[in-house]
Amino acid sequence: MTPLLQLLMATLISVCLSLAVLRILSGPLARVLARVCPDEPAAAFWLSYTQVMLTIAPLLVTLVVGWFAGSDQPLTALRLTVMAALLGLLVGLHAVGRRLGQFVRGLKSDATGTGSAS
């Protein structure tokens, strides 16, 4: 398999996996952001930001892994590509979940009155 074909395959696989995850998450994420953001433009920005990050992170990890651990064997290259894209999604989702978790915990403590008084 030529290096250009491997690069195109890795990019396509990474972007397709990202789009599949984003399709599943976009609705619930938009609802959460509408609750935690001060207004609709802020929620729209953070939704777009999250979508871009969950596309870039897997692609970046996929390209870096392909660069360092590239293989001439198509099946090995495919396996590395899928693993790298999933690792990138995992890292991106962890970062987004960690950040949103802080806001959701803040909302819960505000609702129960256990938050800090200003």
PDB file of N, CA and C in Angstrom, residues 13-107:
ATOM      1  N   ILE A  13     -10.735   7.105   8.038  1.00  0.00           N
ATOM      2  CA  ILE A  13     -11.186   6.306   9.179  1.00  0.00           C
ATOM      3  C   ILE A  13     -11.342   7.179  10.415  1.00  0.00           C
ATOM      4  N   SER A  14     -10.368   8.021  10.678  1.00  0.00           N
ATOM      5  CA  SER A  14     -10.413   8.887  11.852  1.00  0.00           C
ATOM      6  C   SER A  14     -11.599   9.842  11.799  1.00  0.00           C
ATOM      7  N   VAL A  15     -11.787  10.495  10.669  1.00  0.00           N
ATOM      8  CA  VAL A  15     -12.894  11.451  10.540  1.00  0.00           C
ATOM      9  C   VAL A  15     -14.241  10.738  10.623  1.00  0.00           C
ATOM     10  N   CYS A  16     -14.367   9.572  10.018  1.00  0.00           N
ATOM     11  CA  CYS A  16     -15.631   8.818  10.081  1.00  0.00           C
ATOM     12  C   CYS A  16     -15.966   8.399  11.511  1.00  0.00           C
ATOM     13  N   LEU A  17     -14.965   7.925  12.254  1.00  0.00           N
ATOM     14  CA  LEU A  17     -15.216   7.563  13.654  1.00  0.00           C
ATOM     15  C   LEU A  17     -15.607   8.796  14.468  1.00  0.00           C
ATOM     16  N   SER A  18     -14.949   9.911  14.228  1.00  0.00           N
ATOM     17  CA  SER A  18     -15.287  11.144  14.936  1.00  0.00           C
ATOM     18  C   SER A  18     -16.713  11.576  14.622  1.00  0.00           C
ATOM     19  N   LEU A  19     -17.087  11.531  13.354  1.00  0.00           N
ATOM     20  CA  LEU A  19     -18.437  11.937  12.967  1.00  0.00           C
ATOM     21  C   LEU A  19     -19.495  11.021  13.569  1.00  0.00           C
ATOM     22  N   ALA A  20     -19.196   9.730  13.666  1.00  0.00           N
ATOM     23  CA  ALA A  20     -20.148   8.800  14.281  1.00  0.00           C
ATOM     24  C   ALA A  20     -20.355   9.143  15.755  1.00  0.00           C
ATOM     25  N   VAL A  21     -19.262   9.404  16.470  1.00  0.00           N
ATOM     26  CA  VAL A  21     -19.373   9.763  17.894  1.00  0.00           C
ATOM     27  C   VAL A  21     -20.092  11.096  18.042  1.00  0.00           C
ATOM     28  N   LEU A  22     -19.766  12.062  17.209  1.00  0.00           N
ATOM     29  CA  LEU A  22     -20.411  13.371  17.293  1.00  0.00           C
ATOM     30  C   LEU A  22     -21.898  13.293  16.984  1.00  0.00           C
ATOM     31  N   ARG A  23     -22.275  12.425  16.087  1.00  0.00           N
ATOM     32  CA  ARG A  23     -23.705  12.253  15.779  1.00  0.00           C
ATOM     33  C   ARG A  23     -24.456  11.748  17.009  1.00  0.00           C
ATOM     34  N   ILE A  24     -23.841  10.853  17.735  1.00  0.00           N
ATOM     35  CA  ILE A  24     -24.460  10.311  18.944  1.00  0.00           C
ATOM     36  C   ILE A  24     -24.506  11.358  20.051  1.00  0.00           C
ATOM     37  N   LEU A  25     -23.455  12.149  20.193  1.00  0.00           N
ATOM     38  CA  LEU A  25     -23.338  13.086  21.314  1.00  0.00           C
ATOM     39  C   LEU A  25     -23.934  14.468  21.088  1.00  0.00           C
ATOM     40  N   SER A  26     -24.109  14.878  19.857  1.00  0.00           N
ATOM     41  CA  SER A  26     -24.480  16.273  19.587  1.00  0.00           C
ATOM     42  C   SER A  26     -25.766  16.706  20.271  1.00  0.00           C
ATOM     43  N   GLY A  27     -26.805  15.911  20.208  1.00  0.00           N
ATOM     44  CA  GLY A  27     -28.080  16.278  20.840  1.00  0.00           C
ATOM     45  C   GLY A  27     -27.955  16.427  22.353  1.00  0.00           C
ATOM     46  N   PRO A  28     -27.512  15.375  23.042  1.00  0.00           N
ATOM     47  CA  PRO A  28     -27.360  15.497  24.499  1.00  0.00           C
ATOM     48  C   PRO A  28     -26.366  16.584  24.900  1.00  0.00           C
ATOM     49  N   LEU A  29     -25.286  16.732  24.154  1.00  0.00           N
ATOM     50  CA  LEU A  29     -24.305  17.759  24.475  1.00  0.00           C
ATOM     51  C   LEU A  29     -24.904  19.152  24.316  1.00  0.00           C
ATOM     52  N   ALA A  30     -25.679  19.363  23.274  1.00  0.00           N
ATOM     53  CA  ALA A  30     -26.325  20.672  23.069  1.00  0.00           C
ATOM     54  C   ALA A  30     -27.262  20.995  24.231  1.00  0.00           C
ATOM     55  N   ARG A  31     -27.993  19.985  24.719  1.00  0.00           N
ATOM     56  CA  ARG A  31     -28.906  20.223  25.856  1.00  0.00           C
ATOM     57  C   ARG A  31     -28.138  20.551  27.133  1.00  0.00           C
ATOM     58  N   VAL A  32     -27.044  19.844  27.386  1.00  0.00           N
ATOM     59  CA  VAL A  32     -26.228  20.125  28.574  1.00  0.00           C
ATOM     60  C   VAL A  32     -25.633  21.521  28.476  1.00  0.00           C
ATOM     61  N   LEU A  33     -25.108  21.864  27.317  1.00  0.00           N
ATOM     62  CA  LEU A  33     -24.506  23.182  27.145  1.00  0.00           C
ATOM     63  C   LEU A  33     -25.535  24.298  27.283  1.00  0.00           C
ATOM     64  N   ALA A  34     -26.761  24.045  26.838  1.00  0.00           N
ATOM     65  CA  ALA A  34     -27.819  25.048  27.002  1.00  0.00           C
ATOM     66  C   ALA A  34     -28.092  25.305  28.481  1.00  0.00           C
ATOM     67  N   ARG A  35     -27.924  24.280  29.317  1.00  0.00           N
ATOM     68  CA  ARG A  35     -28.145  24.439  30.762  1.00  0.00           C
ATOM     69  C   ARG A  35     -26.986  25.126  31.463  1.00  0.00           C
ATOM     70  N   VAL A  36     -25.754  24.822  31.052  1.00  0.00           N
ATOM     71  CA  VAL A  36     -24.604  25.324  31.801  1.00  0.00           C
ATOM     72  C   VAL A  36     -24.050  26.643  31.267  1.00  0.00           C
ATOM     73  N   CYS A  37     -24.385  27.000  30.032  1.00  0.00           N
ATOM     74  CA  CYS A  37     -23.866  28.242  29.460  1.00  0.00           C
ATOM     75  C   CYS A  37     -24.816  29.403  29.769  1.00  0.00           C
ATOM     76  N   PRO A  38     -24.265  30.607  29.880  1.00  0.00           N
ATOM     77  CA  PRO A  38     -25.090  31.752  30.242  1.00  0.00           C
ATOM     78  C   PRO A  38     -26.093  32.162  29.168  1.00  0.00           C
ATOM     79  N   ASP A  39     -25.792  31.896  27.899  1.00  0.00           N
ATOM     80  CA  ASP A  39     -26.731  32.256  26.832  1.00  0.00           C
ATOM     81  C   ASP A  39     -26.551  31.324  25.638  1.00  0.00           C
ATOM     82  N   GLU A  40     -27.443  31.468  24.652  1.00  0.00           N
ATOM     83  CA  GLU A  40     -27.430  30.573  23.499  1.00  0.00           C
ATOM     84  C   GLU A  40     -26.173  30.703  22.634  1.00  0.00           C
ATOM     85  N   PRO A  41     -25.665  31.932  22.378  1.00  0.00           N
ATOM     86  CA  PRO A  41     -24.424  32.019  21.590  1.00  0.00           C
ATOM     87  C   PRO A  41     -23.241  31.322  22.269  1.00  0.00           C
ATOM     88  N   ALA A  42     -23.167  31.397  23.591  1.00  0.00           N
ATOM     89  CA  ALA A  42     -22.086  30.697  24.301  1.00  0.00           C
ATOM     90  C   ALA A  42     -22.231  29.183  24.145  1.00  0.00           C
ATOM     91  N   ALA A  43     -23.448  28.687  24.260  1.00  0.00           N
ATOM     92  CA  ALA A  43     -23.692  27.252  24.096  1.00  0.00           C
ATOM     93  C   ALA A  43     -23.347  26.804  22.674  1.00  0.00           C
ATOM     94  N   ALA A  44     -23.715  27.613  21.680  1.00  0.00           N
ATOM     95  CA  ALA A  44     -23.410  27.275  20.283  1.00  0.00           C
ATOM     96  C   ALA A  44     -21.895  27.256  20.060  1.00  0.00           C
ATOM     97  N   PHE A  45     -21.197  28.229  20.649  1.00  0.00           N
ATOM     98  CA  PHE A  45     -19.737  28.251  20.519  1.00  0.00           C
ATOM     99  C   PHE A  45     -19.124  26.985  21.115  1.00  0.00           C
ATOM    100  N   TRP A  46     -19.515  26.638  22.339  1.00  0.00           N
ATOM    101  CA  TRP A  46     -18.906  25.481  22.994  1.00  0.00           C
ATOM    102  C   TRP A  46     -19.271  24.171  22.311  1.00  0.00           C
ATOM    103  N   LEU A  47     -20.446  24.114  21.705  1.00  0.00           N
ATOM    104  CA  LEU A  47     -20.810  22.922  20.936  1.00  0.00           C
ATOM    105  C   LEU A  47     -19.898  22.806  19.709  1.00  0.00           C
ATOM    106  N   SER A  48     -19.720  23.914  18.995  1.00  0.00           N
ATOM    107  CA  SER A  48     -18.828  23.896  17.826  1.00  0.00           C
ATOM    108  C   SER A  48     -17.396  23.589  18.232  1.00  0.00           C
ATOM    109  N   TYR A  49     -16.946  24.201  19.312  1.00  0.00           N
ATOM    110  CA  TYR A  49     -15.593  23.970  19.805  1.00  0.00           C
ATOM    111  C   TYR A  49     -15.383  22.483  20.124  1.00  0.00           C
ATOM    112  N   THR A  50     -16.334  21.889  20.804  1.00  0.00           N
ATOM    113  CA  THR A  50     -16.244  20.478  21.166  1.00  0.00           C
ATOM    114  C   THR A  50     -16.229  19.599  19.927  1.00  0.00           C
ATOM    115  N   GLN A  51     -17.055  19.926  18.954  1.00  0.00           N
ATOM    116  CA  GLN A  51     -17.087  19.148  17.717  1.00  0.00           C
ATOM    117  C   GLN A  51     -15.752  19.222  16.981  1.00  0.00           C
ATOM    118  N   VAL A  52     -15.172  20.399  16.924  1.00  0.00           N
ATOM    119  CA  VAL A  52     -13.871  20.544  16.265  1.00  0.00           C
ATOM    120  C   VAL A  52     -12.802  19.759  17.026  1.00  0.00           C
ATOM    121  N   MET A  53     -12.804  19.874  18.347  1.00  0.00           N
ATOM    122  CA  MET A  53     -11.793  19.177  19.143  1.00  0.00           C
ATOM    123  C   MET A  53     -11.935  17.658  19.038  1.00  0.00           C
ATOM    124  N   LEU A  54     -13.175  17.168  18.985  1.00  0.00           N
ATOM    125  CA  LEU A  54     -13.376  15.725  18.875  1.00  0.00           C
ATOM    126  C   LEU A  54     -13.135  15.219  17.453  1.00  0.00           C
ATOM    127  N   THR A  55     -12.868  16.119  16.528  1.00  0.00           N
ATOM    128  CA  THR A  55     -12.444  15.721  15.191  1.00  0.00           C
ATOM    129  C   THR A  55     -10.927  15.818  15.074  1.00  0.00           C
ATOM    130  N   ILE A  56     -10.360  16.880  15.644  1.00  0.00           N
ATOM    131  CA  ILE A  56      -8.914  17.095  15.536  1.00  0.00           C
ATOM    132  C   ILE A  56      -8.117  16.106  16.388  1.00  0.00           C
ATOM    133  N   ALA A  57      -8.546  15.857  17.615  1.00  0.00           N
ATOM    134  CA  ALA A  57      -7.777  14.988  18.519  1.00  0.00           C
ATOM    135  C   ALA A  57      -7.556  13.586  17.933  1.00  0.00           C
ATOM    136  N   PRO A  58      -8.607  12.900  17.472  1.00  0.00           N
ATOM    137  CA  PRO A  58      -8.356  11.569  16.895  1.00  0.00           C
ATOM    138  C   PRO A  58      -7.500  11.624  15.632  1.00  0.00           C
ATOM    139  N   LEU A  59      -7.720  12.652  14.819  1.00  0.00           N
ATOM    140  CA  LEU A  59      -6.933  12.767  13.598  1.00  0.00           C
ATOM    141  C   LEU A  59      -5.459  12.994  13.916  1.00  0.00           C
ATOM    142  N   LEU A  60      -5.188  13.838  14.885  1.00  0.00           N
ATOM    143  CA  LEU A  60      -3.806  14.112  15.271  1.00  0.00           C
ATOM    144  C   LEU A  60      -3.131  12.856  15.824  1.00  0.00           C
ATOM    145  N   VAL A  61      -3.813  12.148  16.718  1.00  0.00           N
ATOM    146  CA  VAL A  61      -3.239  10.920  17.278  1.00  0.00           C
ATOM    147  C   VAL A  61      -3.017   9.890  16.171  1.00  0.00           C
ATOM    148  N   THR A  62      -3.962   9.778  15.255  1.00  0.00           N
ATOM    149  CA  THR A  62      -3.840   8.827  14.148  1.00  0.00           C
ATOM    150  C   THR A  62      -2.632   9.147  13.278  1.00  0.00           C
ATOM    151  N   LEU A  63      -2.457  10.426  12.967  1.00  0.00           N
ATOM    152  CA  LEU A  63      -1.334  10.808  12.117  1.00  0.00           C
ATOM    153  C   LEU A  63       0.004  10.623  12.819  1.00  0.00           C
ATOM    154  N   VAL A  64       0.054  10.928  14.113  1.00  0.00           N
ATOM    155  CA  VAL A  64       1.304  10.760  14.861  1.00  0.00           C
ATOM    156  C   VAL A  64       1.666   9.274  14.974  1.00  0.00           C
ATOM    157  N   VAL A  65       0.689   8.449  15.300  1.00  0.00           N
ATOM    158  CA  VAL A  65       0.959   7.008  15.409  1.00  0.00           C
ATOM    159  C   VAL A  65       1.381   6.453  14.054  1.00  0.00           C
ATOM    160  N   GLY A  66       0.707   6.874  12.995  1.00  0.00           N
ATOM    161  CA  GLY A  66       1.082   6.414  11.659  1.00  0.00           C
ATOM    162  C   GLY A  66       2.486   6.842  11.272  1.00  0.00           C
ATOM    163  N   TRP A  67       2.872   8.011  11.733  1.00  0.00           N
ATOM    164  CA  TRP A  67       4.200   8.540  11.426  1.00  0.00           C
ATOM    165  C   TRP A  67       5.294   7.744  12.147  1.00  0.00           C
ATOM    166  N   PHE A  68       5.060   7.453  13.425  1.00  0.00           N
ATOM    167  CA  PHE A  68       6.068   6.740  14.208  1.00  0.00           C
ATOM    168  C   PHE A  68       6.010   5.226  14.033  1.00  0.00           C
ATOM    169  N   ALA A  69       4.839   4.681  13.843  1.00  0.00           N
ATOM    170  CA  ALA A  69       4.705   3.227  13.813  1.00  0.00           C
ATOM    171  C   ALA A  69       4.066   2.753  12.510  1.00  0.00           C
ATOM    172  N   GLY A  70       4.339   3.441  11.435  1.00  0.00           N
ATOM    173  CA  GLY A  70       3.767   3.053  10.155  1.00  0.00           C
ATOM    174  C   GLY A  70       4.150   1.625   9.780  1.00  0.00           C
ATOM    175  N   SER A  71       3.319   1.014   8.981  1.00  0.00           N
ATOM    176  CA  SER A  71       3.556  -0.369   8.586  1.00  0.00           C
ATOM    177  C   SER A  71       3.273  -0.527   7.100  1.00  0.00           C
ATOM    178  N   ASP A  72       4.021  -1.421   6.476  1.00  0.00           N
ATOM    179  CA  ASP A  72       3.797  -1.714   5.059  1.00  0.00           C
ATOM    180  C   ASP A  72       2.686  -2.741   4.876  1.00  0.00           C
ATOM    181  N   GLN A  73       2.335  -3.416   5.945  1.00  0.00           N
ATOM    182  CA  GLN A  73       1.292  -4.437   5.868  1.00  0.00           C
ATOM    183  C   GLN A  73      -0.078  -3.773   6.056  1.00  0.00           C
ATOM    184  N   PRO A  74      -0.981  -3.913   5.088  1.00  0.00           N
ATOM    185  CA  PRO A  74      -2.267  -3.212   5.138  1.00  0.00           C
ATOM    186  C   PRO A  74      -3.092  -3.498   6.395  1.00  0.00           C
ATOM    187  N   LEU A  75      -3.143  -4.751   6.825  1.00  0.00           N
ATOM    188  CA  LEU A  75      -3.949  -5.088   7.999  1.00  0.00           C
ATOM    189  C   LEU A  75      -3.365  -4.462   9.267  1.00  0.00           C
ATOM    190  N   THR A  76      -2.066  -4.464   9.394  1.00  0.00           N
ATOM    191  CA  THR A  76      -1.416  -3.835  10.542  1.00  0.00           C
ATOM    192  C   THR A  76      -1.641  -2.327  10.520  1.00  0.00           C
ATOM    193  N   ALA A  77      -1.533  -1.725   9.359  1.00  0.00           N
ATOM    194  CA  ALA A  77      -1.770  -0.283   9.225  1.00  0.00           C
ATOM    195  C   ALA A  77      -3.212   0.056   9.586  1.00  0.00           C
ATOM    196  N   LEU A  78      -4.155  -0.770   9.145  1.00  0.00           N
ATOM    197  CA  LEU A  78      -5.570  -0.548   9.472  1.00  0.00           C
ATOM    198  C   LEU A  78      -5.798  -0.669  10.976  1.00  0.00           C
ATOM    199  N   ARG A  79      -5.220  -1.688  11.581  1.00  0.00           N
ATOM    200  CA  ARG A  79      -5.358  -1.893  13.031  1.00  0.00           C
ATOM    201  C   ARG A  79      -4.793  -0.693  13.799  1.00  0.00           C
ATOM    202  N   LEU A  80      -3.605  -0.243  13.434  1.00  0.00           N
ATOM    203  CA  LEU A  80      -2.993   0.915  14.088  1.00  0.00           C
ATOM    204  C   LEU A  80      -3.851   2.170  13.913  1.00  0.00           C
ATOM    205  N   THR A  81      -4.403   2.333  12.732  1.00  0.00           N
ATOM    206  CA  THR A  81      -5.232   3.507  12.449  1.00  0.00           C
ATOM    207  C   THR A  81      -6.480   3.520  13.322  1.00  0.00           C
ATOM    208  N   VAL A  82      -7.166   2.410  13.390  1.00  0.00           N
ATOM    209  CA  VAL A  82      -8.384   2.342  14.199  1.00  0.00           C
ATOM    210  C   VAL A  82      -8.055   2.526  15.683  1.00  0.00           C
ATOM    211  N   MET A  83      -6.999   1.883  16.149  1.00  0.00           N
ATOM    212  CA  MET A  83      -6.607   2.038  17.554  1.00  0.00           C
ATOM    213  C   MET A  83      -6.238   3.483  17.876  1.00  0.00           C
ATOM    214  N   ALA A  84      -5.503   4.121  16.991  1.00  0.00           N
ATOM    215  CA  ALA A  84      -5.093   5.512  17.222  1.00  0.00           C
ATOM    216  C   ALA A  84      -6.299   6.444  17.206  1.00  0.00           C
ATOM    217  N   ALA A  85      -7.219   6.240  16.272  1.00  0.00           N
ATOM    218  CA  ALA A  85      -8.416   7.086  16.213  1.00  0.00           C
ATOM    219  C   ALA A  85      -9.261   6.911  17.469  1.00  0.00           C
ATOM    220  N   LEU A  86      -9.413   5.690  17.925  1.00  0.00           N
ATOM    221  CA  LEU A  86     -10.176   5.443  19.155  1.00  0.00           C
ATOM    222  C   LEU A  86      -9.472   6.038  20.369  1.00  0.00           C
ATOM    223  N   LEU A  87      -8.148   5.949  20.408  1.00  0.00           N
ATOM    224  CA  LEU A  87      -7.394   6.574  21.500  1.00  0.00           C
ATOM    225  C   LEU A  87      -7.594   8.088  21.487  1.00  0.00           C
ATOM    226  N   GLY A  88      -7.536   8.695  20.302  1.00  0.00           N
ATOM    227  CA  GLY A  88      -7.773  10.130  20.187  1.00  0.00           C
ATOM    228  C   GLY A  88      -9.163  10.518  20.634  1.00  0.00           C
ATOM    229  N   LEU A  89     -10.164   9.717  20.270  1.00  0.00           N
ATOM    230  CA  LEU A  89     -11.532   9.979  20.734  1.00  0.00           C
ATOM    231  C   LEU A  89     -11.631   9.846  22.242  1.00  0.00           C
ATOM    232  N   LEU A  90     -10.982   8.847  22.783  1.00  0.00           N
ATOM    233  CA  LEU A  90     -11.007   8.648  24.229  1.00  0.00           C
ATOM    234  C   LEU A  90     -10.390   9.845  24.954  1.00  0.00           C
ATOM    235  N   VAL A  91      -9.265  10.316  24.469  1.00  0.00           N
ATOM    236  CA  VAL A  91      -8.608  11.479  25.073  1.00  0.00           C
ATOM    237  C   VAL A  91      -9.499  12.712  24.958  1.00  0.00           C
ATOM    238  N   GLY A  92     -10.060  12.937  23.769  1.00  0.00           N
ATOM    239  CA  GLY A  92     -10.941  14.088  23.570  1.00  0.00           C
ATOM    240  C   GLY A  92     -12.189  14.020  24.423  1.00  0.00           C
ATOM    241  N   LEU A  93     -12.810  12.870  24.480  1.00  0.00           N
ATOM    242  CA  LEU A  93     -14.018  12.707  25.297  1.00  0.00           C
ATOM    243  C   LEU A  93     -13.709  12.865  26.779  1.00  0.00           C
ATOM    244  N   HIS A  94     -12.564  12.367  27.201  1.00  0.00           N
ATOM    245  CA  HIS A  94     -12.175  12.526  28.603  1.00  0.00           C
ATOM    246  C   HIS A  94     -12.021  14.005  28.953  1.00  0.00           C
ATOM    247  N   ALA A  95     -11.364  14.750  28.081  1.00  0.00           N
ATOM    248  CA  ALA A  95     -11.164  16.183  28.329  1.00  0.00           C
ATOM    249  C   ALA A  95     -12.496  16.925  28.380  1.00  0.00           C
ATOM    250  N   VAL A  96     -13.378  16.637  27.438  1.00  0.00           N
ATOM    251  CA  VAL A  96     -14.690  17.292  27.410  1.00  0.00           C
ATOM    252  C   VAL A  96     -15.512  16.879  28.633  1.00  0.00           C
ATOM    253  N   GLY A  97     -15.519  15.598  28.942  1.00  0.00           N
ATOM    254  CA  GLY A  97     -16.288  15.109  30.099  1.00  0.00           C
ATOM    255  C   GLY A  97     -15.794  15.681  31.412  1.00  0.00           C
ATOM    256  N   ARG A  98     -14.501  15.805  31.534  1.00  0.00           N
ATOM    257  CA  ARG A  98     -13.930  16.380  32.758  1.00  0.00           C
ATOM    258  C   ARG A  98     -14.357  17.827  32.944  1.00  0.00           C
ATOM    259  N   ARG A  99     -14.296  18.583  31.864  1.00  0.00           N
ATOM    260  CA  ARG A  99     -14.660  20.000  31.931  1.00  0.00           C
ATOM    261  C   ARG A  99     -16.164  20.171  32.178  1.00  0.00           C
ATOM    262  N   LEU A 100     -16.988  19.426  31.453  1.00  0.00           N
ATOM    263  CA  LEU A 100     -18.435  19.529  31.649  1.00  0.00           C
ATOM    264  C   LEU A 100     -18.850  19.008  33.021  1.00  0.00           C
ATOM    265  N   GLY A 101     -18.142  18.012  33.508  1.00  0.00           N
ATOM    266  CA  GLY A 101     -18.452  17.475  34.837  1.00  0.00           C
ATOM    267  C   GLY A 101     -18.310  18.524  35.916  1.00  0.00           C
ATOM    268  N   GLN A 102     -17.360  19.423  35.775  1.00  0.00           N
ATOM    269  CA  GLN A 102     -17.192  20.505  36.747  1.00  0.00           C
ATOM    270  C   GLN A 102     -18.411  21.415  36.753  1.00  0.00           C
ATOM    271  N   PHE A 103     -18.931  21.730  35.571  1.00  0.00           N
ATOM    272  CA  PHE A 103     -20.106  22.592  35.489  1.00  0.00           C
ATOM    273  C   PHE A 103     -21.345  21.906  36.032  1.00  0.00           C
ATOM    274  N   VAL A 104     -21.513  20.635  35.707  1.00  0.00           N
ATOM    275  CA  VAL A 104     -22.694  19.897  36.164  1.00  0.00           C
ATOM    276  C   VAL A 104     -22.668  19.769  37.686  1.00  0.00           C
ATOM    277  N   ARG A 105     -21.503  19.481  38.266  1.00  0.00           N
ATOM    278  CA  ARG A 105     -21.409  19.420  39.731  1.00  0.00           C
ATOM    279  C   ARG A 105     -21.726  20.777  40.339  1.00  0.00           C
ATOM    280  N   GLY A 106     -21.287  21.843  39.685  1.00  0.00           N
ATOM    281  CA  GLY A 106     -21.584  23.196  40.159  1.00  0.00           C
ATOM    282  C   GLY A 106     -23.069  23.480  40.128  1.00  0.00           C
ATOM    283  N   LEU A 107     -23.748  23.005  39.081  1.00  0.00           N
ATOM    284  CA  LEU A 107     -25.204  23.189  39.008  1.00  0.00           C
ATOM    285  C   LEU A 107     -25.911  22.427  40.111  1.00  0.00           C
TER     286      LEU A 107
END
